[in-house]
Amino acid sequence: MIKGHLTVQAFRKKYLGQYAIPEAVVLAGATALLCYPNMFLRIDMTEMMEMLFRECEADYDYDGLCEAKNRWNLVFSLFIATFLRAALVALSYGCKVPAGIFVPSMAIGASFGRMI
């Protein structure tokens, strides 16, 4: 992960240093296209973390998250969400748009933890 990030940063410094706005637009468009089909990436990150950290008790069931019949579909969807979010965080960290790393890291951990 660190080597990948360093490679992206070297590429960004060498080729994209003067094109901050087009880079941000392309990253936003690519993120929207890649993330929309997945139900865990489509919603807000903090809402997703709240949903995934919650126990399956009482009447709480977000879109079949706690049903046993949906288990393998959800595991696959969470695997895709974990992989895509980690890749996009590594790719977008260092872009010239102010953003944090703490909440995306928590969201990656929440999706990985629910998957397991």
PDB file of C-alpha atoms in Angstrom:
ATOM      1  CA  MET A   1       0.000   0.000   0.000  1.00  0.00           C
ATOM      2  CA  ILE A   2       2.815   2.404   0.855  1.00  0.00           C
ATOM      3  CA  LYS A   3       4.747   1.622  -2.344  1.00  0.00           C
ATOM      4  CA  GLY A   4       1.585   2.156  -4.380  1.00  0.00           C
ATOM      5  CA  HIS A   5       0.968   5.493  -2.694  1.00  0.00           C
ATOM      6  CA  LEU A   6       4.563   6.596  -3.317  1.00  0.00           C
ATOM      7  CA  THR A   7       4.267   5.609  -6.984  1.00  0.00           C
ATOM      8  CA  VAL A   8       1.047   7.611  -7.337  1.00  0.00           C
ATOM      9  CA  GLN A   9       2.667  10.613  -5.648  1.00  0.00           C
ATOM     10  CA  ALA A  10       5.700  10.459  -7.947  1.00  0.00           C
ATOM     11  CA  PHE A  11       3.402  10.304 -10.983  1.00  0.00           C
ATOM     12  CA  ARG A  12       1.281  13.142  -9.615  1.00  0.00           C
ATOM     13  CA  LYS A  13       4.328  15.332  -8.967  1.00  0.00           C
ATOM     14  CA  LYS A  14       5.896  14.644 -12.368  1.00  0.00           C
ATOM     15  CA  TYR A  15       2.861  14.817 -14.669  1.00  0.00           C
ATOM     16  CA  LEU A  16      -0.106  16.356 -12.832  1.00  0.00           C
ATOM     17  CA  GLY A  17       1.519  19.164 -10.849  1.00  0.00           C
ATOM     18  CA  GLN A  18       0.019  21.886 -13.044  1.00  0.00           C
ATOM     19  CA  TYR A  19      -3.380  20.267 -13.519  1.00  0.00           C
ATOM     20  CA  ALA A  20      -4.923  20.262 -10.040  1.00  0.00           C
ATOM     21  CA  ILE A  21      -8.490  21.132 -11.059  1.00  0.00           C
ATOM     22  CA  PRO A  22      -8.779  18.613 -13.939  1.00  0.00           C
ATOM     23  CA  GLU A  23      -7.262  15.951 -11.674  1.00  0.00           C
ATOM     24  CA  ALA A  24      -9.848  16.623  -8.974  1.00  0.00           C
ATOM     25  CA  VAL A  25     -12.695  16.560 -11.519  1.00  0.00           C
ATOM     26  CA  VAL A  26     -11.505  13.261 -13.014  1.00  0.00           C
ATOM     27  CA  LEU A  27     -11.096  11.714  -9.546  1.00  0.00           C
ATOM     28  CA  ALA A  28     -14.581  12.838  -8.517  1.00  0.00           C
ATOM     29  CA  GLY A  29     -16.138  11.493 -11.724  1.00  0.00           C
ATOM     30  CA  ALA A  30     -14.299   8.171 -11.521  1.00  0.00           C
ATOM     31  CA  THR A  31     -15.241   7.798  -7.861  1.00  0.00           C
ATOM     32  CA  ALA A  32     -18.915   8.451  -8.614  1.00  0.00           C
ATOM     33  CA  LEU A  33     -18.965   5.945 -11.493  1.00  0.00           C
ATOM     34  CA  LEU A  34     -17.169   3.228  -9.542  1.00  0.00           C
ATOM     35  CA  CYS A  35     -18.981   3.654  -6.235  1.00  0.00           C
ATOM     36  CA  TYR A  36     -22.603   4.143  -7.234  1.00  0.00           C
ATOM     37  CA  PRO A  37     -23.423   0.472  -8.007  1.00  0.00           C
ATOM     38  CA  ASN A  38     -22.369  -0.663  -4.515  1.00  0.00           C
ATOM     39  CA  MET A  39     -24.951   0.010  -1.796  1.00  0.00           C
ATOM     40  CA  PHE A  40     -22.253   0.573   0.851  1.00  0.00           C
ATOM     41  CA  LEU A  41     -20.348   3.099  -1.237  1.00  0.00           C
ATOM     42  CA  ARG A  42     -23.418   4.953  -2.480  1.00  0.00           C
ATOM     43  CA  ILE A  43     -24.417   6.311   0.924  1.00  0.00           C
ATOM     44  CA  ASP A  44     -22.536   8.839   3.068  1.00  0.00           C
ATOM     45  CA  MET A  45     -19.461   7.478   4.867  1.00  0.00           C
ATOM     46  CA  THR A  46     -20.636   8.385   8.360  1.00  0.00           C
ATOM     47  CA  GLU A  47     -24.076   6.855   7.710  1.00  0.00           C
ATOM     48  CA  MET A  48     -22.389   3.700   6.429  1.00  0.00           C
ATOM     49  CA  MET A  49     -20.228   3.459   9.550  1.00  0.00           C
ATOM     50  CA  GLU A  50     -23.266   3.910  11.796  1.00  0.00           C
ATOM     51  CA  MET A  51     -25.100   1.196   9.892  1.00  0.00           C
ATOM     52  CA  LEU A  52     -22.180  -1.257   9.973  1.00  0.00           C
ATOM     53  CA  PHE A  53     -21.236  -0.704  13.628  1.00  0.00           C
ATOM     54  CA  ARG A  54     -24.798  -1.354  14.803  1.00  0.00           C
ATOM     55  CA  GLU A  55     -25.684  -4.788  16.183  1.00  0.00           C
ATOM     56  CA  CYS A  56     -28.428  -6.888  14.589  1.00  0.00           C
ATOM     57  CA  GLU A  57     -30.910  -6.598  17.436  1.00  0.00           C
ATOM     58  CA  ALA A  58     -34.548  -5.640  17.809  1.00  0.00           C
ATOM     59  CA  ASP A  59     -36.149  -4.240  14.684  1.00  0.00           C
ATOM     60  CA  TYR A  60     -33.012  -2.759  13.094  1.00  0.00           C
ATOM     61  CA  ASP A  61     -32.347  -4.121   9.615  1.00  0.00           C
ATOM     62  CA  TYR A  62     -30.971  -1.783   6.969  1.00  0.00           C
ATOM     63  CA  ASP A  63     -31.797  -3.185   3.536  1.00  0.00           C
ATOM     64  CA  GLY A  64     -31.552  -6.816   4.684  1.00  0.00           C
ATOM     65  CA  LEU A  65     -28.180  -6.385   6.405  1.00  0.00           C
ATOM     66  CA  CYS A  66     -29.093  -8.721   9.261  1.00  0.00           C
ATOM     67  CA  GLU A  67     -30.897 -11.423   7.287  1.00  0.00           C
ATOM     68  CA  ALA A  68     -29.121 -14.766   6.946  1.00  0.00           C
ATOM     69  CA  LYS A  69     -30.382 -15.335   3.387  1.00  0.00           C
ATOM     70  CA  ASN A  70     -28.480 -12.231   2.163  1.00  0.00           C
ATOM     71  CA  ARG A  71     -25.230 -13.123   3.910  1.00  0.00           C
ATOM     72  CA  TRP A  72     -23.026 -14.066   0.940  1.00  0.00           C
ATOM     73  CA  ASN A  73     -24.293 -11.247  -1.256  1.00  0.00           C
ATOM     74  CA  LEU A  74     -23.479  -8.800   1.528  1.00  0.00           C
ATOM     75  CA  VAL A  75     -20.044 -10.342   2.124  1.00  0.00           C
ATOM     76  CA  PHE A  76     -19.228  -9.932  -1.569  1.00  0.00           C
ATOM     77  CA  SER A  77     -20.575  -6.381  -1.611  1.00  0.00           C
ATOM     78  CA  LEU A  78     -18.585  -5.495   1.528  1.00  0.00           C
ATOM     79  CA  PHE A  79     -15.433  -7.024   0.012  1.00  0.00           C
ATOM     80  CA  ILE A  80     -15.850  -4.846  -3.081  1.00  0.00           C
ATOM     81  CA  ALA A  81     -16.560  -1.810  -0.879  1.00  0.00           C
ATOM     82  CA  THR A  82     -13.453  -2.427   1.245  1.00  0.00           C
ATOM     83  CA  PHE A  83     -11.172  -2.935  -1.748  1.00  0.00           C
ATOM     84  CA  LEU A  84     -12.534   0.021  -3.742  1.00  0.00           C
ATOM     85  CA  ARG A  85     -12.510   2.419  -0.803  1.00  0.00           C
ATOM     86  CA  ALA A  86      -8.932   1.474   0.136  1.00  0.00           C
ATOM     87  CA  ALA A  87      -7.775   1.887  -3.469  1.00  0.00           C
ATOM     88  CA  LEU A  88      -9.556   5.217  -3.873  1.00  0.00           C
ATOM     89  CA  VAL A  89      -8.215   6.548  -0.569  1.00  0.00           C
ATOM     90  CA  ALA A  90      -4.669   5.623  -1.594  1.00  0.00           C
ATOM     91  CA  LEU A  91      -5.211   7.213  -4.998  1.00  0.00           C
ATOM     92  CA  SER A  92      -6.865  10.403  -3.818  1.00  0.00           C
ATOM     93  CA  TYR A  93      -4.730  11.063  -0.733  1.00  0.00           C
ATOM     94  CA  GLY A  94      -2.347  13.824  -1.726  1.00  0.00           C
ATOM     95  CA  CYS A  95      -4.647  15.325  -4.326  1.00  0.00           C
ATOM     96  CA  LYS A  96      -4.833  19.094  -4.110  1.00  0.00           C
ATOM     97  CA  VAL A  97      -8.288  18.980  -2.543  1.00  0.00           C
ATOM     98  CA  PRO A  98      -8.469  19.348   1.240  1.00  0.00           C
ATOM     99  CA  ALA A  99      -9.705  16.096   2.708  1.00  0.00           C
ATOM    100  CA  GLY A 100      -8.999  13.926   5.712  1.00  0.00           C
ATOM    101  CA  ILE A 101      -7.754  10.398   6.111  1.00  0.00           C
ATOM    102  CA  PHE A 102      -9.329   9.496   9.482  1.00  0.00           C
ATOM    103  CA  VAL A 103     -12.981   8.998   8.463  1.00  0.00           C
ATOM    104  CA  PRO A 104     -12.146   7.059   5.265  1.00  0.00           C
ATOM    105  CA  SER A 105      -9.860   4.794   7.322  1.00  0.00           C
ATOM    106  CA  MET A 106     -12.668   4.192   9.803  1.00  0.00           C
ATOM    107  CA  ALA A 107     -15.058   3.406   6.934  1.00  0.00           C
ATOM    108  CA  ILE A 108     -12.606   0.880   5.479  1.00  0.00           C
ATOM    109  CA  GLY A 109     -12.297  -0.759   8.886  1.00  0.00           C
ATOM    110  CA  ALA A 110     -16.063  -0.806   9.379  1.00  0.00           C
ATOM    111  CA  SER A 111     -16.714  -2.511   6.050  1.00  0.00           C
ATOM    112  CA  PHE A 112     -13.886  -5.006   6.597  1.00  0.00           C
ATOM    113  CA  GLY A 113     -15.033  -5.763  10.139  1.00  0.00           C
ATOM    114  CA  ARG A 114     -18.659  -6.355   9.111  1.00  0.00           C
ATOM    115  CA  MET A 115     -17.475  -8.537   6.230  1.00  0.00           C
ATOM    116  CA  ILE A 116     -15.566 -10.791   8.636  1.00  0.00           C
TER     117      ILE A 116
END
